[in-house]
Short mmCIF file of C-alpha atoms and ligand atoms in Angstrom, two decimals:
data_model
loop_
_atom_site.label_atom_id
_atom_site.label_comp_id
_atom_site.label_asym_id
_atom_site.label_seq_id
_atom_site.Cartn_x
_atom_site.Cartn_y
_atom_site.Cartn_z
CA MET Y 68 126.61 100.45 112.79
CA LEU Y 69 123.26 99.50 112.96
CA ASN Y 70 123.57 97.24 115.80
CA ARG Y 71 124.92 100.01 117.65
CA ASP Y 72 121.85 101.48 117.17
CA ASP Y 73 119.65 98.96 118.41
CA GLN Y 74 121.58 98.79 121.33
CA ILE Y 75 121.04 102.36 122.05
CA ALA Y 76 117.30 102.30 121.71
CA HIS Y 77 117.53 99.03 124.23
CA GLU Y 78 119.40 101.30 126.45
CA MET Y 79 117.01 103.78 126.06
CA PHE Y 80 113.90 101.43 127.17
CA GLN Y 81 115.72 100.44 130.34
CA GLU Y 82 116.44 104.22 131.11
CA ILE Y 83 114.08 104.68 133.92
CA GLN Y 84 113.62 101.53 134.96
CA SER Y 85 115.49 100.99 138.29
CA PRO Y 86 116.97 97.47 138.83
CA ASP Y 87 115.72 96.17 141.90
CA GLN Y 88 111.92 97.10 140.52
CA PRO Y 89 109.75 94.85 138.48
CA ARG Y 90 108.84 96.53 135.77
CA GLN Y 91 104.94 95.87 134.09
CA LYS Y 92 105.01 96.45 130.49
CA VAL Y 93 101.15 96.43 129.77
CA LEU Y 94 98.29 96.60 131.46
CA ASP Y 95 94.87 95.55 131.04
CA SER Y 96 91.93 97.56 132.24
CA PRO Y 97 88.27 97.78 131.98
CA HIS Y 98 88.60 101.62 132.23
CA LEU Y 99 90.77 101.92 129.17
CA HIS Y 100 89.00 98.70 127.35
CA LYS Y 101 86.09 101.23 126.83
CA LEU Y 102 88.49 104.20 125.43
CA GLN Y 103 89.40 101.39 122.68
CA ARG Y 104 85.99 100.23 121.90
CA MET Y 105 85.23 103.78 121.22
CA HIS Y 106 88.04 104.38 119.17
CA PHE Y 107 87.51 101.23 117.20
CA LEU Y 108 83.95 102.31 116.68
CA LEU Y 109 84.82 105.85 115.53
CA PHE Y 110 87.79 105.42 113.59
CA ASP Y 111 87.68 101.88 112.70
CA VAL Y 112 84.28 100.86 112.14
CA LEU Y 113 83.00 104.57 110.85
CA PRO Y 114 85.52 104.93 107.72
CA ILE Y 115 84.09 101.19 106.67
CA VAL Y 116 80.23 102.13 106.65
CA GLY Y 117 81.68 105.93 105.29
CA THR Y 118 83.12 103.82 102.28
CA VAL Y 119 80.15 101.82 101.61
CA CYS Y 120 78.14 105.19 101.21
CA ALA Y 121 80.49 106.56 99.28
CA VAL Y 122 80.42 103.41 96.73
CA ALA Y 123 76.65 103.04 96.86
CA LEU Y 124 76.47 106.97 96.25
CA LEU Y 125 78.16 106.51 92.91
CA PHE Y 126 74.82 105.07 91.37
CA PHE Y 127 73.18 108.48 91.83
CA HIS Y 128 76.01 110.68 91.58
CA PRO Y 129 79.34 110.36 89.47
CA VAL Y 130 82.67 110.65 91.38
CA SER Y 131 83.97 114.07 90.22
CA VAL Y 132 87.55 115.12 89.90
CA VAL Y 133 87.71 117.46 93.49
CA ASP Y 134 86.44 114.20 94.83
CA ILE Y 135 89.52 112.10 93.35
CA ALA Y 136 92.03 114.89 94.14
CA LEU Y 137 90.78 115.44 97.83
CA PHE Y 138 91.31 111.43 98.39
CA ALA Y 139 94.70 111.17 96.83
CA VAL Y 140 96.12 114.68 98.51
CA MET Y 141 95.14 113.02 102.03
CA TRP Y 142 95.51 109.71 101.50
CA ILE Y 143 99.43 110.61 100.41
CA LEU Y 144 99.91 112.97 103.55
CA THR Y 145 98.44 110.62 105.88
CA GLY Y 146 99.84 107.58 104.59
CA LEU Y 147 103.30 109.51 104.85
CA GLY Y 148 102.38 110.47 108.12
CA VAL Y 149 102.07 106.95 109.43
CA SER Y 150 104.70 105.36 107.14
CA VAL Y 151 107.15 108.04 107.30
CA GLY Y 152 106.70 109.78 110.80
CA TYR Y 153 104.50 107.51 112.90
CA HIS Y 154 106.84 104.40 111.92
CA ARG Y 155 109.80 105.19 110.52
CA LEU Y 156 111.12 108.50 112.17
CA PHE Y 157 109.13 108.32 115.85
CA THR Y 158 109.26 104.52 116.66
CA HIS Y 159 112.91 103.41 114.88
CA ARG Y 160 114.58 106.94 114.97
CA SER Y 161 115.92 106.07 111.64
CA PHE Y 162 117.02 109.27 110.56
CA LYS Y 163 117.03 113.22 112.10
CA THR Y 164 114.71 115.98 111.18
CA THR Y 165 113.86 119.49 112.50
CA PRO Y 166 111.12 120.37 115.08
CA VAL Y 167 108.91 121.65 112.06
CA VAL Y 168 109.06 118.90 109.96
CA ARG Y 169 108.71 116.35 113.45
CA ALA Y 170 105.79 118.35 114.01
CA LEU Y 171 103.97 118.13 110.18
CA PHE Y 172 104.43 114.30 110.30
CA GLY Y 173 103.16 113.88 113.44
CA ILE Y 174 99.82 115.85 112.42
CA PHE Y 175 99.32 114.29 109.19
CA GLY Y 176 100.00 111.04 111.09
CA SER Y 177 97.48 111.92 113.70
CA MET Y 178 94.60 112.11 111.17
CA ALA Y 179 95.08 108.67 109.97
CA GLY Y 180 93.27 108.16 113.13
CA GLN Y 181 95.65 104.97 114.20
CA GLY Y 182 96.09 106.47 117.68
CA GLY Y 183 98.30 109.34 119.41
CA VAL Y 184 102.07 109.09 118.35
CA ILE Y 185 102.94 107.73 121.80
CA SER Y 186 100.63 105.21 122.22
CA TRP Y 187 101.08 104.08 118.34
CA THR Y 188 104.96 103.98 119.03
CA ALA Y 189 104.73 102.10 122.27
CA MET Y 190 102.84 99.49 120.95
CA HIS Y 191 104.72 98.59 117.57
CA ARG Y 192 108.03 98.85 119.59
CA ARG Y 193 106.75 96.05 121.54
CA HIS Y 194 105.66 94.26 118.08
CA HIS Y 195 108.79 94.75 117.69
CA GLU Y 196 110.34 93.19 121.03
CA LEU Y 197 108.13 90.25 120.87
CA GLY Y 198 107.38 89.36 117.38
CA ASP Y 199 104.89 86.80 116.82
CA GLN Y 200 105.11 85.27 120.71
CA ASP Y 201 103.26 85.75 123.58
CA GLY Y 202 102.80 89.20 124.24
CA ASP Y 203 102.63 90.20 120.67
CA LEU Y 204 99.50 92.64 120.60
CA HIS Y 205 98.43 91.70 116.91
CA SER Y 206 100.39 88.55 115.84
CA PRO Y 207 98.49 86.27 113.15
CA ASN Y 208 100.60 83.35 114.21
CA LEU Y 209 99.05 82.39 118.31
CA HIS Y 210 95.74 81.22 117.55
CA GLY Y 211 96.25 77.27 116.29
CA SER Y 212 97.43 75.68 113.36
CA GLY Y 213 95.56 74.68 110.36
CA LEU Y 214 93.64 76.76 108.16
CA VAL Y 215 90.80 77.21 110.70
CA GLY Y 216 93.80 78.94 113.22
CA LYS Y 217 95.49 81.09 110.32
CA LEU Y 218 91.75 82.43 109.62
CA LYS Y 219 91.20 83.50 112.80
CA GLY Y 220 94.94 84.66 113.56
CA PHE Y 221 94.14 86.73 110.47
CA VAL Y 222 90.99 88.52 111.70
CA HIS Y 223 92.64 89.00 114.98
CA ALA Y 224 95.46 90.81 113.43
CA HIS Y 225 93.97 92.65 110.91
CA PHE Y 226 90.86 93.97 112.50
CA THR Y 227 89.88 92.72 116.08
CA TRP Y 228 92.70 93.14 117.89
CA MET Y 229 91.85 96.92 118.24
CA VAL Y 230 88.42 96.09 119.94
CA ALA Y 231 90.14 95.45 123.10
CA HIS Y 232 94.01 95.32 124.30
CA PRO Y 233 96.57 95.31 127.08
CA TYR Y 234 98.24 98.73 126.63
CA PRO Y 235 101.48 99.38 126.86
CA ASN Y 236 103.47 101.49 129.56
CA VAL Y 237 104.71 104.56 127.70
CA VAL Y 238 107.27 105.23 130.34
CA HIS Y 239 109.06 102.23 129.29
CA TYR Y 240 108.46 101.84 125.82
CA ALA Y 241 108.66 105.24 124.64
CA PRO Y 242 110.80 107.55 126.95
CA ASP Y 243 112.56 109.22 123.76
CA LEU Y 244 109.27 110.93 122.68
CA LEU Y 245 108.26 112.18 126.01
CA ARG Y 246 111.18 114.28 126.35
CA ASP Y 247 110.59 115.72 123.19
CA PRO Y 248 107.89 118.79 123.49
CA VAL Y 249 106.88 118.75 119.85
CA ILE Y 250 105.89 115.14 120.07
CA ILE Y 251 104.49 116.12 123.33
CA TRP Y 252 101.82 119.14 121.79
CA VAL Y 253 101.02 116.88 118.74
CA ASN Y 254 100.27 114.01 121.23
CA ARG Y 255 98.14 116.33 123.36
CA HIS Y 256 96.13 117.33 120.30
CA TYR Y 257 95.58 113.64 118.86
CA TYR Y 258 91.70 114.07 118.33
CA THR Y 259 92.33 118.17 117.19
CA TRP Y 260 93.92 116.66 114.13
CA ILE Y 261 91.60 113.83 113.02
CA VAL Y 262 88.53 116.42 113.35
CA LEU Y 263 90.79 118.82 110.84
CA GLY Y 264 91.44 116.03 108.77
CA LEU Y 265 88.15 115.31 108.22
CA LEU Y 266 87.01 118.96 108.45
CA ALA Y 267 89.44 119.96 105.43
CA PRO Y 268 88.34 117.87 102.64
CA THR Y 269 84.77 118.77 104.04
CA LEU Y 270 85.26 122.62 103.44
CA ILE Y 271 87.77 122.48 100.64
CA GLY Y 272 84.84 120.55 98.73
CA ALA Y 273 82.20 122.64 99.36
CA LEU Y 274 84.07 125.85 98.24
CA VAL Y 275 85.77 124.24 95.39
CA THR Y 276 82.09 123.31 93.84
CA GLN Y 277 79.92 125.82 95.79
CA THR Y 278 77.43 123.20 96.37
CA TRP Y 279 76.43 121.16 99.87
CA MET Y 280 76.56 117.84 98.00
CA GLY Y 281 80.46 118.86 97.34
CA ALA Y 282 81.04 119.11 101.24
CA VAL Y 283 79.32 115.69 101.08
CA THR Y 284 81.84 113.83 98.95
CA GLY Y 285 84.70 115.77 100.07
CA PHE Y 286 84.08 114.15 103.64
CA LEU Y 287 83.81 110.70 102.17
CA TRP Y 288 86.19 110.65 99.59
CA GLY Y 289 89.07 112.86 101.46
CA GLY Y 290 88.17 111.82 104.92
CA MET Y 291 85.98 108.42 105.43
CA VAL Y 292 87.62 106.54 102.14
CA ARG Y 293 91.18 107.66 102.44
CA MET Y 294 91.31 106.67 106.24
CA PHE Y 295 89.78 103.34 105.05
CA VAL Y 296 92.51 103.06 102.25
CA VAL Y 297 95.38 103.56 104.69
CA GLU Y 298 94.10 101.78 107.42
CA GLN Y 299 93.66 98.91 105.44
CA GLY Y 300 97.51 99.00 104.56
CA ILE Y 301 98.77 99.27 107.50
CA PHE Y 302 95.97 96.57 109.02
CA SER Y 303 97.45 94.37 106.43
CA LEU Y 304 101.30 94.72 107.73
CA ASN Y 305 99.67 93.08 110.64
CA SER Y 306 98.17 90.23 109.35
CA LEU Y 307 99.10 89.19 105.59
CA CYS Y 308 102.71 90.36 106.17
CA HIS Y 309 103.17 87.88 108.95
CA LEU Y 310 101.20 85.36 107.26
CA ILE Y 311 102.00 85.13 103.32
CA GLY Y 312 104.98 86.14 101.06
CA ARG Y 313 108.65 85.69 101.20
CA ARG Y 314 111.81 85.97 103.70
CA ARG Y 315 115.01 86.21 103.27
CA PHE Y 316 116.78 86.45 106.48
CA VAL Y 317 117.05 84.99 109.68
CA THR Y 318 114.55 86.69 111.91
CA ASP Y 319 112.75 85.40 115.17
CA ASP Y 320 109.52 86.74 114.10
CA GLN Y 321 107.39 85.37 110.89
CA SER Y 322 107.31 88.32 109.05
CA THR Y 323 107.39 88.90 105.37
CA ASN Y 324 107.98 90.59 102.58
CA ILE Y 325 104.80 91.28 99.92
CA SER Y 326 106.13 92.77 96.82
CA TRP Y 327 102.93 93.73 95.23
CA LEU Y 328 101.50 95.71 97.71
CA ALA Y 329 104.28 97.90 98.23
CA PRO Y 330 103.11 100.37 95.79
CA PHE Y 331 99.93 100.95 97.88
CA ILE Y 332 101.31 101.47 101.41
CA PHE Y 333 104.38 103.31 100.44
CA GLY Y 334 106.96 100.96 100.85
CA GLU Y 335 105.86 99.17 104.36
CA SER Y 336 105.26 95.89 102.40
CA TRP Y 337 108.67 94.83 102.44
CA HIS Y 338 107.88 94.23 106.42
CA HIS Y 339 110.23 91.43 106.30
CA ASN Y 340 113.39 93.40 105.81
CA HIS Y 341 112.21 95.85 108.14
CA HIS Y 342 111.97 93.16 110.86
CA ALA Y 343 115.47 92.18 109.91
CA PHE Y 344 116.88 95.52 109.73
CA PRO Y 345 114.42 97.81 112.14
CA GLY Y 346 116.65 101.03 112.45
CA SER Y 347 116.74 101.09 108.35
CA ALA Y 348 114.99 104.00 107.01
CA SER Y 349 115.22 101.93 103.93
CA PHE Y 350 112.65 99.22 103.68
CA GLY Y 351 113.21 98.03 100.22
CA LEU Y 352 117.11 97.60 100.69
CA ALA Y 353 117.56 98.34 97.35
CA TRP Y 354 117.26 101.13 94.54
CA TYR Y 355 114.73 99.00 92.86
CA ARG Y 356 112.27 97.66 94.90
CA ILE Y 357 109.25 100.39 95.34
CA ASP Y 358 109.68 101.96 99.05
CA PRO Y 359 107.86 105.40 98.43
CA GLY Y 360 108.12 106.38 102.50
CA TYR Y 361 112.11 106.02 101.82
CA TRP Y 362 112.14 108.22 98.50
CA VAL Y 363 110.30 110.87 100.51
CA ILE Y 364 113.21 110.81 102.95
CA CYS Y 365 115.86 111.02 100.42
CA MET Y 366 114.36 113.71 99.10
CA LEU Y 367 113.85 115.63 102.34
CA SER Y 368 117.71 115.06 102.58
CA LEU Y 369 118.51 116.32 99.22
CA LEU Y 370 116.68 119.59 100.50
CA GLY Y 371 118.85 119.84 103.63
CA GLN Y 372 115.62 118.50 105.84
CA ALA Y 373 116.74 115.25 106.73
CA TRP Y 374 120.21 113.94 107.98
CA ASP Y 375 121.55 110.66 109.74
CA VAL Y 376 119.80 108.78 107.19
CA LYS Y 377 120.32 105.12 108.34
CA VAL Y 378 120.46 102.18 105.71
CA PRO Y 379 122.56 98.79 106.12
CA THR Y 380 125.72 98.29 103.94
CA ARG Y 381 125.14 95.88 101.18
CA GLU Y 382 127.65 93.83 103.15
CA GLN Y 383 125.91 93.88 106.45
CA ILE Y 384 122.54 92.70 104.58
CA SER Y 385 124.19 90.04 102.66
CA ARG Y 386 125.99 88.58 106.18
CA ARG Y 387 121.90 88.13 107.45
CA GLU Y 388 121.06 86.75 104.54
CA ILE Y 389 119.69 83.06 104.40
CA ARG Y 390 122.34 80.27 102.16
CA ALA Y 391 120.87 78.05 100.66
CA SER Y 392 123.40 75.77 100.98
CA MET H 143 107.50 88.95 150.78
CA ASP H 144 110.05 91.55 150.35
CA HIS H 145 107.62 94.08 148.88
CA VAL H 146 105.15 93.46 151.94
CA GLN H 147 107.56 94.68 154.10
CA ILE H 148 108.09 97.92 151.97
CA ALA H 149 104.46 98.19 151.83
CA GLU H 150 104.12 98.57 155.90
CA GLN H 151 106.22 101.29 156.03
CA ILE H 152 104.29 103.24 152.76
CA ASP H 153 102.27 106.52 154.30
CA GLU H 154 100.66 109.34 152.27
CA ALA H 155 103.99 111.11 152.51
CA ALA H 156 106.26 108.37 150.87
CA VAL H 157 103.49 108.26 148.10
CA ALA H 158 103.30 111.57 147.12
CA ALA H 159 107.32 111.89 147.40
CA TRP H 160 107.26 108.84 145.14
CA LEU H 161 104.68 110.51 142.97
CA LYS H 162 106.36 113.76 142.35
CA SER H 163 109.86 112.25 141.93
CA TYR H 164 108.22 109.66 139.43
CA ILE H 165 106.64 112.49 137.36
CA ALA H 166 109.58 115.34 137.29
CA ASN H 167 111.42 112.52 135.91
CA VAL H 168 109.53 111.32 133.29
CA LEU H 169 108.51 115.03 132.31
CA GLY H 170 112.13 116.15 132.93
CA MET H 171 111.29 118.85 135.90
CA GLU H 172 112.31 119.44 139.07
CA ASP H 173 110.83 117.63 141.65
CA ALA H 174 110.24 121.06 143.86
CA ALA H 175 108.69 122.71 140.97
CA ILE H 176 105.50 119.63 141.37
CA LYS H 177 103.18 120.47 144.23
CA GLY H 178 100.76 118.24 146.18
CA SER H 179 97.70 120.42 145.14
CA ASP H 180 98.59 119.74 141.51
CA GLY H 181 96.48 117.66 139.25
CA LEU H 182 97.65 114.81 136.93
CA ASP H 183 95.96 116.92 133.83
CA SER H 184 97.43 120.25 134.89
CA LEU H 185 100.86 118.71 134.70
CA GLY H 186 100.30 117.20 131.58
CA LEU H 187 100.19 113.50 132.34
CA ASP H 188 97.37 112.39 129.61
CA SER H 189 95.02 108.57 129.82
CA ALA H 190 98.71 106.77 128.16
CA LEU H 191 101.39 108.50 130.73
CA THR H 192 99.02 107.99 133.75
CA THR H 193 98.32 104.45 132.80
CA ALA H 194 102.43 104.00 132.89
CA LEU H 195 102.64 105.95 136.31
CA ALA H 196 99.89 103.12 137.33
CA MET H 197 102.06 100.42 136.43
CA ASP H 198 105.13 101.39 137.78
CA MET H 199 103.18 102.28 140.62
CA GLU H 200 102.30 98.61 140.96
CA GLY H 201 105.69 97.85 140.45
CA TRP H 202 106.80 99.45 143.63
CA LEU H 203 104.15 98.88 145.82
CA GLY H 204 103.54 95.40 144.79
CA ILE H 205 99.65 95.86 144.85
CA GLU H 206 97.16 96.20 142.18
CA ILE H 207 96.14 99.79 141.88
CA PRO H 208 92.48 100.49 140.54
CA LEU H 209 92.88 103.28 137.51
CA ALA H 210 89.90 104.82 138.95
CA ILE H 211 91.94 106.59 141.80
CA LEU H 212 94.42 107.93 139.27
CA PHE H 213 91.65 108.80 136.85
CA GLU H 214 89.11 110.71 139.44
CA ALA H 215 91.32 111.81 142.40
CA GLU H 216 91.69 115.68 141.52
CA THR H 217 95.25 116.65 142.98
CA LEU H 218 98.33 114.32 143.84
CA ASP H 219 97.58 114.21 147.52
CA LYS H 220 94.06 112.87 146.85
CA ILE H 221 96.14 110.16 144.87
CA ALA H 222 98.11 109.55 147.70
CA GLU H 223 95.61 109.51 150.28
CA GLY H 224 93.95 106.85 147.73
CA VAL H 225 96.90 104.85 147.31
CA THR H 226 97.83 104.68 150.73
CA LEU H 227 94.25 103.31 152.10
CA GLU H 228 94.64 100.80 148.95
CA THR H 229 97.30 99.81 150.24
CA GLN H 230 96.05 99.23 153.60
CA ARG H 231 92.77 97.34 152.57
CA GLN H 232 94.84 94.97 150.34
CA GLN H 233 97.33 93.92 152.97
CA VAL H 234 94.57 93.35 155.44
CA THR H 235 93.00 91.10 152.96
CA ALA H 236 96.18 89.35 151.94
CA GLY H 237 97.11 88.94 155.95
ZN1 ZN U 661 105.91 92.92 111.89
ZN1 ZN U 662 108.64 98.97 112.39
#
């Protein structure tokens, strides 16, 4: 079942390409690199600064219940936006859902500040196409051997690759999304969603506490700190989950599973399982592995809001497993 | 080689026709619905799609297209003009 879907996805990528034309799949350009640098400073570096400020402020002003609640709600919404929306739904099409749910996941995913949904999807599909080989935008394994090479690779894959990188051809990698009016609309208003995601906790913090300080700490905890935490989680997939951890299947890449990370990134750190079964809605591949992203899809399915949820059978899984003998 | 020959027959009309059919295909519109006076912005092509268009146009023409031509021109006709000039310029340099 999964294999056929992978085939369809593959054909989808080729759809618009005529066979006699070589197609460029990525482009490096100074114009694009400038945009990437701006995005990096605003949404990758600034949240670190904001988090340092939030922690420093603790010495003068204890964190309030309101701040913790704003952080938790925004963390869960935007984290699921990336894990369930951007990743499992839009990139890998592991289940189907209604236009309203698609819009909500797209909007919450955008608020995480990791790029518009179409760019994110295109880059991530390229990552699966070339995992840990030349052309993978964020492999930690292409920077030489030994401890120094691994360290360099870690820094690149975790953070610095985003400063300036080749940009993927979205018509090649994400033609399906370009045909979805909901996605086009969400994607066009990417920056609006980010601003909304920062404004909402600021306003709620101010209104609930009726103080200016409430606005500041609401912005810091519900905006900056949650953006920082969601990002560090997703960055860890690119770095740690291709460096340390366990493997159980034969795959072309060097992906790994890191169980202790799973509760903090909605089950995403079963990343090796995911590389082995990219079309599966479940990353844990078993009920006893913590996979909150999949649990949300199951809940949606119970409520009639998700269908065609793809999960490989036990037999399909065991067939791929590495045997000791 | 091959693509140089193709490029020799390239004029503004051919580039404009390619632009219209490419955009129509990507956005699921009719070719006829797209006019030379339309801009990429007003048609709904953001920087991601414009970059994709540049890559596929480079594949078609076999030349390197400065993104500035696409981002700065106000209409499809202006883009066709700029790209045609660029094609001729790069042919002279190559020849
Ligand atoms: Zn990976
Ligand atoms: Zn993936």
